[in-house]
XYZ file of C-alpha atoms in Angstrom:
691
model
C 96.205 9.625 39.997
C 98.620 12.689 38.975
C 101.236 11.798 36.400
C 103.713 13.476 39.241
C 103.003 10.778 41.347
C 103.739 8.003 38.878
C 107.388 6.270 38.312
C 108.150 3.884 35.475
C 111.335 2.265 36.633
C 113.818 -0.552 35.912
C 115.928 -2.620 38.328
C 119.234 -3.438 36.590
C 122.551 -5.009 37.106
C 125.156 -8.180 36.683
C 123.968 -11.510 37.036
C 123.278 -12.532 40.894
C 123.636 -9.037 42.181
C 120.492 -9.599 43.589
C 117.692 -7.554 41.358
C 114.885 -10.027 41.276
C 114.888 -10.397 44.927
C 114.782 -6.746 45.754
C 111.783 -6.361 43.470
C 110.199 -9.432 45.547
C 110.593 -7.461 48.505
C 109.636 -4.482 47.169
C 106.096 -6.565 46.213
C 106.232 -7.814 49.771
C 106.549 -4.178 51.420
C 104.141 -2.557 48.910
C 101.533 -5.159 49.675
C 101.096 -6.658 46.338
C 102.197 -9.806 47.740
C 101.849 -11.603 50.900
C 104.544 -13.949 51.202
C 108.024 -13.440 49.754
C 109.193 -15.325 46.978
C 112.382 -16.631 46.526
C 114.298 -17.319 43.435
C 116.103 -20.372 45.134
C 113.196 -21.794 45.965
C 111.853 -21.541 42.271
C 109.034 -19.309 43.628
C 109.839 -15.539 42.587
C 107.167 -13.813 41.305
C 109.005 -12.130 38.212
C 110.483 -15.263 37.690
C 107.671 -17.143 36.336
C 109.184 -19.171 33.030
C 109.938 -22.616 33.705
C 113.452 -21.919 32.829
C 114.000 -19.193 34.942
C 112.951 -21.153 37.764
C 114.853 -24.075 36.861
C 118.247 -21.882 36.580
C 117.485 -19.010 39.200
C 117.888 -16.579 36.696
C 115.913 -13.899 35.073
C 115.744 -14.451 31.393
C 112.575 -12.488 30.113
C 112.105 -8.609 31.594
C 108.727 -8.600 33.731
C 106.712 -5.821 34.663
C 104.576 -5.093 37.941
C 102.839 -2.155 39.668
C 102.779 -1.475 43.026
C 101.733 1.603 45.332
C 103.980 3.407 48.013
C 103.305 6.489 49.637
C 100.798 7.884 47.740
C 102.371 7.062 44.428
C 102.375 4.125 42.133
C 105.450 2.253 40.718
C 105.968 0.504 37.637
C 108.666 -1.978 37.778
C 110.536 -3.787 35.342
C 113.048 -6.344 36.261
C 115.527 -7.088 33.975
C 118.023 -10.120 33.298
C 121.268 -9.628 34.392
C 122.813 -12.374 31.939
C 124.482 -10.915 28.686
C 122.616 -13.538 26.713
C 119.642 -11.276 27.497
C 120.648 -7.880 26.934
C 117.863 -7.041 24.484
C 115.407 -7.569 27.475
C 117.824 -4.570 29.245
C 117.887 -2.362 26.017
C 113.924 -2.770 25.595
C 112.931 -1.982 28.905
C 115.827 1.106 28.748
C 113.886 2.538 26.066
C 110.671 3.123 27.955
C 111.493 3.445 31.102
C 111.867 6.807 32.938
C 114.634 5.913 36.206
C 116.502 3.006 36.805
C 117.610 1.992 40.012
C 121.019 0.187 39.439
C 122.015 -2.748 41.781
C 125.432 -3.586 42.601
C 126.836 -6.408 44.874
C 128.929 -5.457 47.925
C 131.012 -8.149 47.154
C 131.397 -8.268 43.547
C 131.306 -4.355 43.164
C 130.906 -3.325 39.845
C 130.965 -6.296 37.334
C 131.050 -6.616 33.837
C 127.513 -6.472 32.695
C 127.334 -3.372 35.680
C 129.180 -1.459 32.787
C 126.896 -3.045 29.819
C 124.107 -1.644 31.378
C 125.237 1.607 32.649
C 126.339 2.531 29.046
C 122.932 1.794 27.695
C 121.154 3.596 30.074
C 123.452 6.787 28.813
C 122.489 5.774 25.816
C 118.878 6.344 26.833
C 119.940 9.303 28.938
C 117.802 7.307 31.991
C 118.397 8.924 35.419
C 119.384 6.316 38.008
C 120.347 5.732 41.399
C 122.817 3.172 43.094
C 121.677 0.333 45.700
C 124.693 -1.969 47.003
C 122.837 -4.793 47.851
C 124.389 -8.220 49.942
C 125.835 -5.981 52.841
C 125.370 -9.001 55.199
C 127.773 -11.184 52.681
C 131.077 -11.899 53.749
C 133.584 -9.406 52.016
C 131.092 -6.556 51.774
C 132.469 -3.212 51.343
C 130.475 -0.244 50.312
C 133.026 2.544 50.039
C 134.887 0.074 47.525
C 131.909 -0.177 45.372
C 131.569 3.396 45.671
C 134.684 4.357 44.658
C 134.386 1.519 41.603
C 131.323 3.477 40.841
C 133.178 6.744 39.939
C 136.551 4.697 38.430
C 134.531 2.476 36.260
C 131.366 4.122 35.593
C 131.974 7.891 36.101
C 129.422 7.929 38.005
C 129.712 10.631 40.155
C 128.181 8.465 42.659
C 127.144 10.273 46.281
C 126.485 8.381 49.459
C 122.894 9.009 50.486
C 123.348 6.351 53.284
C 126.262 4.331 55.135
C 126.191 1.367 56.385
C 126.356 0.558 60.070
C 128.529 -2.784 60.476
C 129.113 -5.056 57.500
C 128.916 -9.168 56.590
C 127.727 -10.287 59.618
C 127.606 -7.446 61.756
C 125.440 -5.338 59.641
C 122.815 -3.849 61.887
C 121.045 -1.259 59.876
C 122.351 2.272 57.681
C 122.738 6.023 58.214
C 120.450 8.210 56.439
C 122.806 11.321 55.604
C 120.604 13.739 54.282
C 118.306 13.118 57.586
C 121.174 12.792 59.888
C 119.320 9.934 61.541
C 120.004 6.199 61.755
C 118.027 3.397 60.746
C 118.152 -0.604 62.568
C 116.228 -3.348 61.222
C 114.606 -6.085 63.541
C 112.247 -8.683 62.356
C 111.953 -6.888 59.295
C 110.615 -3.741 60.280
C 112.451 -0.657 60.258
C 113.439 1.747 63.501
C 114.697 5.160 63.138
C 117.057 5.910 65.876
C 119.725 8.419 67.063
C 123.016 7.825 64.955
C 125.505 5.772 67.394
C 128.521 7.667 68.768
C 130.766 5.668 66.990
C 129.329 6.576 63.763
C 128.607 10.357 63.908
C 132.216 10.960 62.915
C 131.990 9.421 59.658
C 128.210 10.640 59.059
C 129.383 14.453 59.343
C 132.325 13.869 56.953
C 129.628 12.175 54.656
C 126.982 14.889 54.576
C 129.522 17.554 54.354
C 130.559 15.809 51.187
C 126.979 15.615 49.881
C 126.651 19.244 50.765
C 129.562 20.226 48.972
C 128.676 18.046 45.719
C 125.172 19.487 45.474
C 126.878 23.444 46.191
C 128.333 22.471 42.556
C 124.944 22.484 41.413
C 122.674 25.073 43.238
C 123.355 28.474 44.536
C 121.670 28.630 47.732
C 123.472 25.708 48.807
C 126.936 27.130 48.015
C 126.081 30.451 49.672
C 124.887 28.335 53.002
C 128.060 26.180 52.434
C 130.485 29.254 52.079
C 128.554 31.090 55.040
C 129.253 27.811 57.218
C 125.368 27.423 58.106
C 123.432 24.398 57.983
C 121.880 23.483 55.080
C 118.161 21.921 55.665
C 117.211 18.167 54.685
C 114.463 20.136 52.578
C 116.812 22.298 50.210
C 119.024 19.274 49.970
C 116.575 16.873 48.970
C 115.495 19.295 46.336
C 118.732 20.060 45.153
C 119.854 16.163 45.151
C 116.787 15.565 42.830
C 117.712 18.226 40.461
C 121.099 17.091 40.096
C 119.652 13.048 39.437
C 117.319 14.052 37.285
C 119.781 16.099 35.043
C 122.362 12.933 35.482
C 124.776 14.937 37.205
C 125.156 12.690 40.232
C 124.102 8.892 41.171
C 122.690 8.930 44.583
C 123.495 5.518 46.622
C 121.860 3.631 49.089
C 122.353 0.393 50.557
C 120.856 -2.803 52.522
C 120.590 -6.596 52.637
C 117.503 -7.467 50.767
C 117.334 -11.273 50.981
C 117.201 -9.844 54.929
C 114.659 -7.389 54.615
C 116.808 -4.606 55.398
C 116.958 -1.358 53.208
C 114.075 -1.581 50.943
C 111.509 0.834 52.362
C 113.870 3.180 52.456
C 115.148 2.207 48.898
C 110.908 2.687 47.861
C 111.202 5.837 49.320
C 114.563 6.917 47.584
C 112.853 6.022 44.064
C 109.802 8.543 44.973
C 112.152 11.164 46.120
C 114.877 11.063 43.592
C 113.671 9.518 40.098
C 111.644 11.209 37.443
C 107.954 11.548 36.745
C 106.414 11.518 33.218
C 106.059 14.991 33.822
C 109.975 15.467 34.630
C 111.168 13.495 31.984
C 108.998 15.971 29.526
C 108.068 15.599 26.069
C 109.153 12.901 23.642
C 110.625 13.875 20.145
C 109.706 11.775 16.821
C 110.384 12.435 13.425
C 107.570 12.989 10.453
C 106.223 10.150 8.959
C 106.759 11.157 5.563
C 109.336 13.805 6.250
C 111.946 12.114 8.364
C 113.748 15.816 8.539
C 111.014 17.135 10.638
C 110.197 16.571 13.964
C 107.094 16.100 16.406
C 106.409 16.378 20.266
C 104.672 14.769 22.111
C 103.960 15.940 26.035
C 102.993 13.487 28.643
C 99.179 14.227 28.968
C 95.989 12.571 28.557
C 95.051 15.523 26.044
C 97.306 15.152 23.520
C 97.456 12.925 20.314
C 97.831 9.368 21.037
C 101.412 8.121 20.783
C 103.238 4.513 22.418
C 106.229 2.534 21.589
C 105.553 -1.329 21.530
C 108.933 -2.890 23.490
C 107.810 -6.487 24.111
C 105.724 -9.201 22.362
C 104.939 -12.412 24.307
C 102.694 -15.526 23.017
C 100.361 -16.583 25.828
C 98.469 -19.518 25.207
C 95.635 -18.149 26.984
C 95.040 -14.995 24.858
C 97.374 -14.996 21.848
C 99.875 -12.513 21.390
C 100.353 -9.510 23.929
C 102.153 -6.642 22.768
C 103.722 -4.789 25.811
C 103.479 -0.829 25.270
C 104.619 2.125 27.048
C 102.149 5.332 26.137
C 104.003 8.755 26.108
C 101.118 10.684 25.392
C 97.146 10.791 24.806
C 94.693 8.055 26.049
C 93.693 4.541 24.625
C 90.426 2.783 25.013
C 89.321 -1.254 23.639
C 88.628 -1.196 20.251
C 89.961 1.911 19.289
C 91.872 2.149 15.824
C 95.592 2.847 15.642
C 98.295 3.465 13.148
C 101.586 1.276 13.095
C 103.280 4.383 11.679
C 106.846 2.025 11.711
C 104.930 -0.198 9.244
C 102.060 2.153 7.855
C 99.573 -0.192 8.791
C 96.656 0.122 10.584
C 95.683 -1.559 13.847
C 92.820 -2.377 16.113
C 92.753 -2.579 19.932
C 91.350 -5.624 21.061
C 91.732 -5.647 24.912
C 94.073 -4.004 27.453
C 95.609 -5.337 30.014
C 97.579 -4.283 33.249
C 100.176 -6.797 33.973
C 101.192 -8.143 37.155
C 104.182 -10.744 36.022
C 102.406 -13.880 34.953
C 98.925 -12.139 36.021
C 96.736 -9.800 34.045
C 93.764 -7.457 35.043
C 91.662 -5.993 32.232
C 91.078 -2.427 31.849
C 88.918 -0.573 29.750
C 91.172 2.172 29.050
C 95.143 3.360 29.407
C 96.975 6.612 29.445
C 100.136 8.875 29.217
C 102.848 7.227 31.694
C 101.287 3.567 31.603
C 103.002 0.487 30.612
C 100.083 -1.982 29.470
C 99.771 -5.087 27.148
C 97.117 -5.047 23.864
C 95.185 -8.205 22.490
C 94.435 -8.020 19.204
C 97.662 -6.282 17.505
C 98.182 -8.114 13.995
C 101.380 -6.441 12.708
C 103.101 -4.355 15.469
C 106.730 -5.819 16.242
C 109.451 -4.862 18.734
C 110.128 -1.160 18.267
C 107.279 -0.597 16.313
C 105.340 3.171 16.738
C 101.544 3.332 17.574
C 100.022 6.789 16.979
C 96.614 8.632 16.168
C 95.530 7.905 12.681
C 95.481 11.735 11.947
C 98.186 13.137 14.011
C 101.041 10.828 13.032
C 104.649 10.678 14.731
C 107.111 8.079 14.490
C 109.571 7.817 17.595
C 113.030 6.480 18.017
C 112.971 2.651 17.823
C 114.918 0.174 19.870
C 118.719 -1.020 19.428
C 119.314 -4.686 18.661
C 122.276 -5.902 18.922
C 123.366 -8.520 15.891
C 123.752 -12.251 16.990
C 126.720 -13.929 17.373
C 126.626 -17.718 17.687
C 124.536 -20.343 15.532
C 123.077 -23.932 16.314
C 121.856 -26.271 14.007
C 118.409 -27.754 14.852
C 116.195 -30.178 13.189
C 112.762 -31.698 14.426
C 113.220 -35.581 15.492
C 109.788 -36.545 13.773
C 109.368 -35.149 10.258
C 105.876 -34.693 10.870
C 107.115 -31.883 13.592
C 108.665 -29.966 10.571
C 105.695 -27.389 10.536
C 105.321 -27.025 14.140
C 108.936 -26.209 14.424
C 108.557 -23.606 11.716
C 105.784 -22.124 12.912
C 107.331 -22.098 16.521
C 110.655 -20.390 15.508
C 108.568 -17.336 13.983
C 106.726 -16.938 17.119
C 109.996 -17.365 19.282
C 111.875 -14.649 16.755
C 108.697 -12.275 16.723
C 108.920 -12.127 20.621
C 112.960 -11.868 20.575
C 114.513 -9.478 17.894
C 118.026 -10.830 18.798
C 116.995 -14.348 17.931
C 116.804 -15.286 14.303
C 115.975 -18.666 12.584
C 116.397 -19.555 8.892
C 116.217 -23.138 6.628
C 119.353 -23.866 4.570
C 117.939 -25.458 1.730
C 121.577 -27.203 0.643
C 121.967 -29.037 3.928
C 117.882 -29.615 4.455
C 118.867 -28.089 7.914
C 117.479 -25.195 10.159
C 120.065 -23.115 11.511
C 119.226 -20.719 14.454
C 120.971 -17.750 15.773
C 121.225 -15.887 19.307
C 123.712 -13.957 21.534
C 125.127 -16.923 23.269
C 125.118 -20.125 24.063
C 122.528 -20.085 27.355
C 120.345 -17.956 24.992
C 119.752 -20.949 22.233
C 119.941 -23.224 25.258
C 117.188 -21.288 26.302
C 115.423 -21.370 23.182
C 115.562 -25.575 22.312
C 114.034 -25.797 26.268
C 111.275 -23.571 25.159
C 110.768 -25.646 21.687
C 109.996 -28.566 23.785
C 108.200 -27.449 26.963
C 105.973 -24.823 25.203
C 105.830 -25.947 22.159
C 106.268 -29.593 22.609
C 108.519 -30.144 19.316
C 111.610 -32.483 19.923
C 114.693 -31.017 18.327
C 118.022 -32.832 17.507
C 120.664 -30.349 18.121
C 124.170 -29.943 16.275
C 127.489 -28.412 17.925
C 127.084 -24.288 18.348
C 128.866 -22.262 15.487
C 129.922 -18.607 15.282
C 127.795 -16.573 13.410
C 130.412 -14.803 10.689
C 129.677 -12.041 8.441
C 130.925 -11.430 4.971
C 132.050 -8.019 3.590
C 134.821 -6.501 0.897
C 138.285 -4.981 1.774
C 138.255 -3.060 -1.706
C 136.847 -0.793 -3.316
C 135.220 -1.524 -6.793
C 133.248 -0.380 -10.019
C 130.973 -2.894 -11.873
C 128.708 -3.008 -14.824
C 126.165 -5.916 -15.684
C 123.300 -6.056 -18.001
C 120.320 -8.330 -17.541
C 118.887 -9.463 -20.949
C 116.541 -12.576 -20.762
C 113.984 -13.666 -23.516
C 111.288 -16.540 -23.311
C 109.188 -16.453 -26.011
C 106.635 -13.685 -24.273
C 107.794 -10.542 -22.613
C 111.477 -10.467 -21.899
C 113.370 -8.810 -19.200
C 115.859 -5.963 -19.212
C 117.834 -4.051 -16.839
C 121.241 -2.288 -16.813
C 123.044 -1.077 -14.050
C 126.480 0.234 -13.504
C 127.251 0.390 -9.369
C 130.430 1.267 -7.096
C 130.806 -1.077 -4.225
C 132.940 0.481 -0.994
C 134.227 -0.755 2.335
C 131.684 0.677 4.787
C 133.375 -0.575 8.052
C 130.995 -0.156 11.085
C 128.312 1.745 9.329
C 125.900 -1.338 7.937
C 124.964 -1.138 4.664
C 124.234 2.195 2.913
C 122.963 3.041 -0.873
C 123.619 6.565 -2.591
C 121.874 6.861 -5.860
C 123.590 9.177 -8.233
C 121.483 8.414 -11.671
C 120.866 11.440 -13.747
C 119.046 11.809 -16.833
C 116.309 9.138 -15.902
C 118.887 6.404 -17.529
C 117.135 4.466 -15.110
C 113.201 5.245 -14.068
C 112.653 6.352 -10.776
C 110.338 3.531 -9.956
C 112.733 0.798 -10.601
C 115.596 2.480 -8.048
C 114.254 0.539 -4.953
C 114.515 -2.632 -7.113
C 118.467 -2.376 -7.398
C 118.675 -1.780 -3.443
C 116.108 -4.783 -3.052
C 118.426 -7.093 -5.095
C 121.686 -5.758 -3.179
C 119.879 -6.377 0.174
C 118.280 -10.306 -0.670
C 121.798 -11.018 -1.713
C 123.699 -9.376 1.500
C 120.665 -11.511 3.526
C 121.381 -14.714 1.934
C 125.871 -14.344 1.606
C 128.185 -15.149 -1.024
C 131.532 -16.247 0.361
C 130.192 -18.928 3.001
C 126.264 -17.835 3.192
C 126.670 -15.731 5.875
C 125.110 -11.919 6.075
C 126.949 -9.505 4.168
C 127.827 -6.044 6.141
C 129.365 -2.702 5.910
C 129.201 -2.325 2.187
C 128.026 1.285 0.735
C 126.540 0.725 -2.851
C 126.545 3.709 -5.047
C 124.152 3.575 -8.184
C 126.030 5.635 -11.118
C 124.551 3.990 -14.482
C 122.371 2.026 -15.727
C 119.748 1.606 -18.949
C 116.560 0.273 -19.344
C 113.638 -1.055 -22.226
C 110.188 0.341 -22.366
C 108.704 -2.774 -22.652
C 110.944 -5.679 -21.006
C 111.907 -3.883 -18.161
C 110.441 -4.272 -14.719
C 110.834 -4.790 -10.986
C 112.020 -7.932 -11.250
C 114.199 -7.732 -14.173
C 116.014 -4.722 -11.809
C 116.473 -6.648 -8.688
C 117.666 -9.760 -10.387
C 120.323 -7.303 -12.686
C 121.462 -5.784 -8.833
C 122.002 -9.537 -7.059
C 123.947 -10.766 -10.197
C 126.058 -7.393 -10.579
C 126.720 -7.464 -6.646
C 127.769 -11.538 -6.693
C 130.373 -10.368 -9.574
C 131.519 -7.245 -8.232
C 131.766 -8.928 -4.955
C 133.950 -11.786 -5.686
C 136.553 -9.365 -7.238
C 136.660 -6.930 -4.348
C 138.996 -9.371 -2.014
C 136.013 -10.578 -0.100
C 137.012 -11.680 4.083
C 135.026 -13.065 6.555
C 134.556 -11.060 10.043
C 134.413 -12.693 13.424
C 132.481 -11.783 16.402
C 135.328 -10.474 19.192
C 133.931 -10.546 22.729
C 134.980 -8.247 25.497
C 136.110 -10.785 28.270
C 136.626 -10.255 32.044
C 138.648 -12.725 33.991
C 138.374 -12.185 38.143
C 141.715 -14.706 39.496
C 143.487 -15.107 42.565
C 147.296 -13.947 41.533
C 148.570 -17.028 41.644
C 146.911 -18.342 38.686
C 147.544 -14.634 36.849
C 150.431 -16.382 34.615
C 147.907 -19.450 33.533
C 145.370 -17.341 32.482
C 147.149 -14.935 30.259
C 148.753 -17.611 28.782
C 145.643 -19.463 28.100
C 143.904 -16.243 26.605
C 146.879 -15.610 24.288
C 146.611 -19.140 22.825
C 142.933 -18.515 21.812
C 143.967 -14.980 20.212
C 143.074 -12.966 23.145
C 144.397 -9.670 23.806
C 144.484 -8.027 27.671
C 144.287 -4.516 27.874
C 144.234 -4.040 31.392
C 144.894 -5.643 34.593
C 143.733 -4.140 37.652
C 143.843 -4.908 41.236
C 140.088 -6.644 42.589
C 140.566 -6.747 46.580
C 143.276 -8.285 47.902
C 145.061 -11.155 46.966
C 143.260 -11.293 42.938
C 142.990 -8.973 40.276
C 140.667 -8.298 37.549
C 141.765 -9.033 33.729
C 139.879 -6.766 31.119
C 140.685 -7.481 26.688
C 139.358 -8.695 23.832
C 139.099 -12.451 22.814
C 137.375 -14.248 19.218
C 134.427 -15.852 20.251
C 135.351 -18.838 18.059
C 138.154 -19.751 20.332
C 135.828 -19.705 23.225
C 134.019 -22.791 22.885
C 134.569 -24.660 26.266
C 136.079 -21.993 28.085
C 134.278 -22.335 31.614
C 135.732 -25.782 31.881
C 139.579 -24.590 30.765
C 139.797 -22.080 33.038
C 138.295 -24.370 35.979
C 141.545 -26.128 35.061
C 144.020 -23.832 35.039
C 142.737 -22.004 38.486
C 142.189 -24.952 40.133
C 138.318 -23.905 40.001
C 138.926 -20.172 41.719
C 138.521 -17.665 38.934
C 135.493 -17.159 36.942
C 134.909 -14.698 34.098
C 132.015 -12.947 32.039
C 131.878 -11.914 28.445
C 129.812 -9.846 26.098
C 129.446 -8.695 22.137
C 132.286 -6.083 21.266
C 132.226 -5.924 17.206
C 132.863 -7.376 14.406
C 136.621 -8.055 13.340
C 138.592 -8.937 10.192
C 139.404 -13.145 10.218
C 142.898 -13.326 10.351
C 144.023 -14.444 6.717
C 144.997 -18.053 7.903
C 142.256 -18.521 10.177
C 140.119 -17.638 7.103
C 141.748 -20.184 4.652
C 141.566 -23.190 6.959
C 137.567 -21.726 8.106
C 137.132 -22.069 3.874
C 138.878 -25.182 3.409
C 136.907 -27.352 6.718
C 133.340 -25.534 4.841
C 134.833 -26.912 1.386
C 134.831 -30.541 2.862
C 131.646 -30.452 4.716
C 129.879 -29.058 1.387
C 131.085 -32.126 -0.673
C 130.444 -34.315 2.327
C 126.755 -33.529 2.004
C 126.396 -33.721 -1.802
């Protein structure tokens, strides 16, 4: 099949907007499934994990292929819950186009904004689909208005709904000037009913006017007041969509089988093929300042990005890859250019959700799973051994919540360690560490639901029964003052000694992570030991000093030092840098950082005062209050995660159960001094108790 006929798309939205239901209908209409799977029955093809079926939500992104109008569509159905935002992030890195789903009642919700911003980061062209037009309170035009106001989407209706709620009967195709009704899941094309002709004309004039901004031919016809043909409009609309100038908006009701075939047509008509996306740009493995390109062609050297890992009980680890160029065959040797390791492809699978089909080869544009890779992780580049390239990796958000767990059976400790290693390998936003002082395992992730799912999987998939402690916030440590410090490490133990000396200036590096600058002159520290210095600092940063939390946002400038021709070694310089950093850190006014969450609360007007008052008690800051719909408002602001445990119950109590909320990670901010002192006091008491 020609690459021009391939579409790699993602379906993404806020939780409960109907992503999985839309995907199930797509699979039904394209002939992949003969029976529609329903989320509420736990029978959805794409939600095949036990935890997904029990909760009726998508947790892991799933991939599947289908065919429509002589074209192939590879679909990635992504989660809507913010705790699984890494799944959306890695999917967006490898897709070419996106269907952004919006609930006709809920409109633009918090996770809709998060997904939209993620798509902006990767410059993914997208179309909008306003779902659930059959629901009470559905308002198509309000959603389009919100897309423009909150997402700056330049949303343009390409369809209009005929009716709403229980009276939703069909859609008007604004470009073609026809209408479609749906009876027993069958689409019937009709002439636009008389009562909709005026609104349809206004919508078409608006569409023509919008496209005239980007197309000279349409501008000329528009100024001459001549009719603009469907073919000209479609061509201009496709170009404008691919260049992210407009967002075409379509509508329907997936659960009632209304509008899905037209959405499939829109995917083919307006979203890009790999050819439209063009060459992928990467850097040289040895010279990062030098760039390389790979065109979407089988004739180019092989390049691909690993975007997901799954441990399958039957075939072992599956590594999902998106191929950007070249071709791959079973048994072929590859280079993991991210880690500088050679890999060999065992088997290649085309994935259909939980099912798989073994294939001999795959080529540019394909999304497949490989069996047999040993060292490849999420975000790694795989390429031709003789034509290396390093592609942009995947942004991984920081974990914000921790949980202490222990195997209930001491014999299961080894099994627990192995299971956690596999889970963290699969999910880069999940971390696990063992605390030797308290003899406890600490796991950290994106939220309470994220860790709840991990604990469930430990019990169900790995047969490890665990005891779970109270959730705690994953803090970070940093410095607030600049300091220069010198330390000499000298140790004699009868045989060969250890010697290393360094002078390092540490500076706050807010929001920019860890940075190391080498200003050594004259060889006072040999070149081979410079990496040892930064290794020693990084190891200590990962362990923490003040309260055993990872240290972030520090700039280390290596100024001076000394060495011994016999006693200096990698180990000596690592030890020297570690001790030096600990001493300097204590003098640089160390502080704790806490995760601040972006929160959005939807509440009836009657309870605004209660909601604001409760958030103020939690050290929250309200930034914006906006009318949501008649009788209710949306509050947006920021609140420390530390204060938000049990908030769902509290919100129910102060609003008689009529409000709802969503949160997502915003950034780390300094813990107020009084709160830090109280926290450190409690930690000291806990540590004394454990001794």
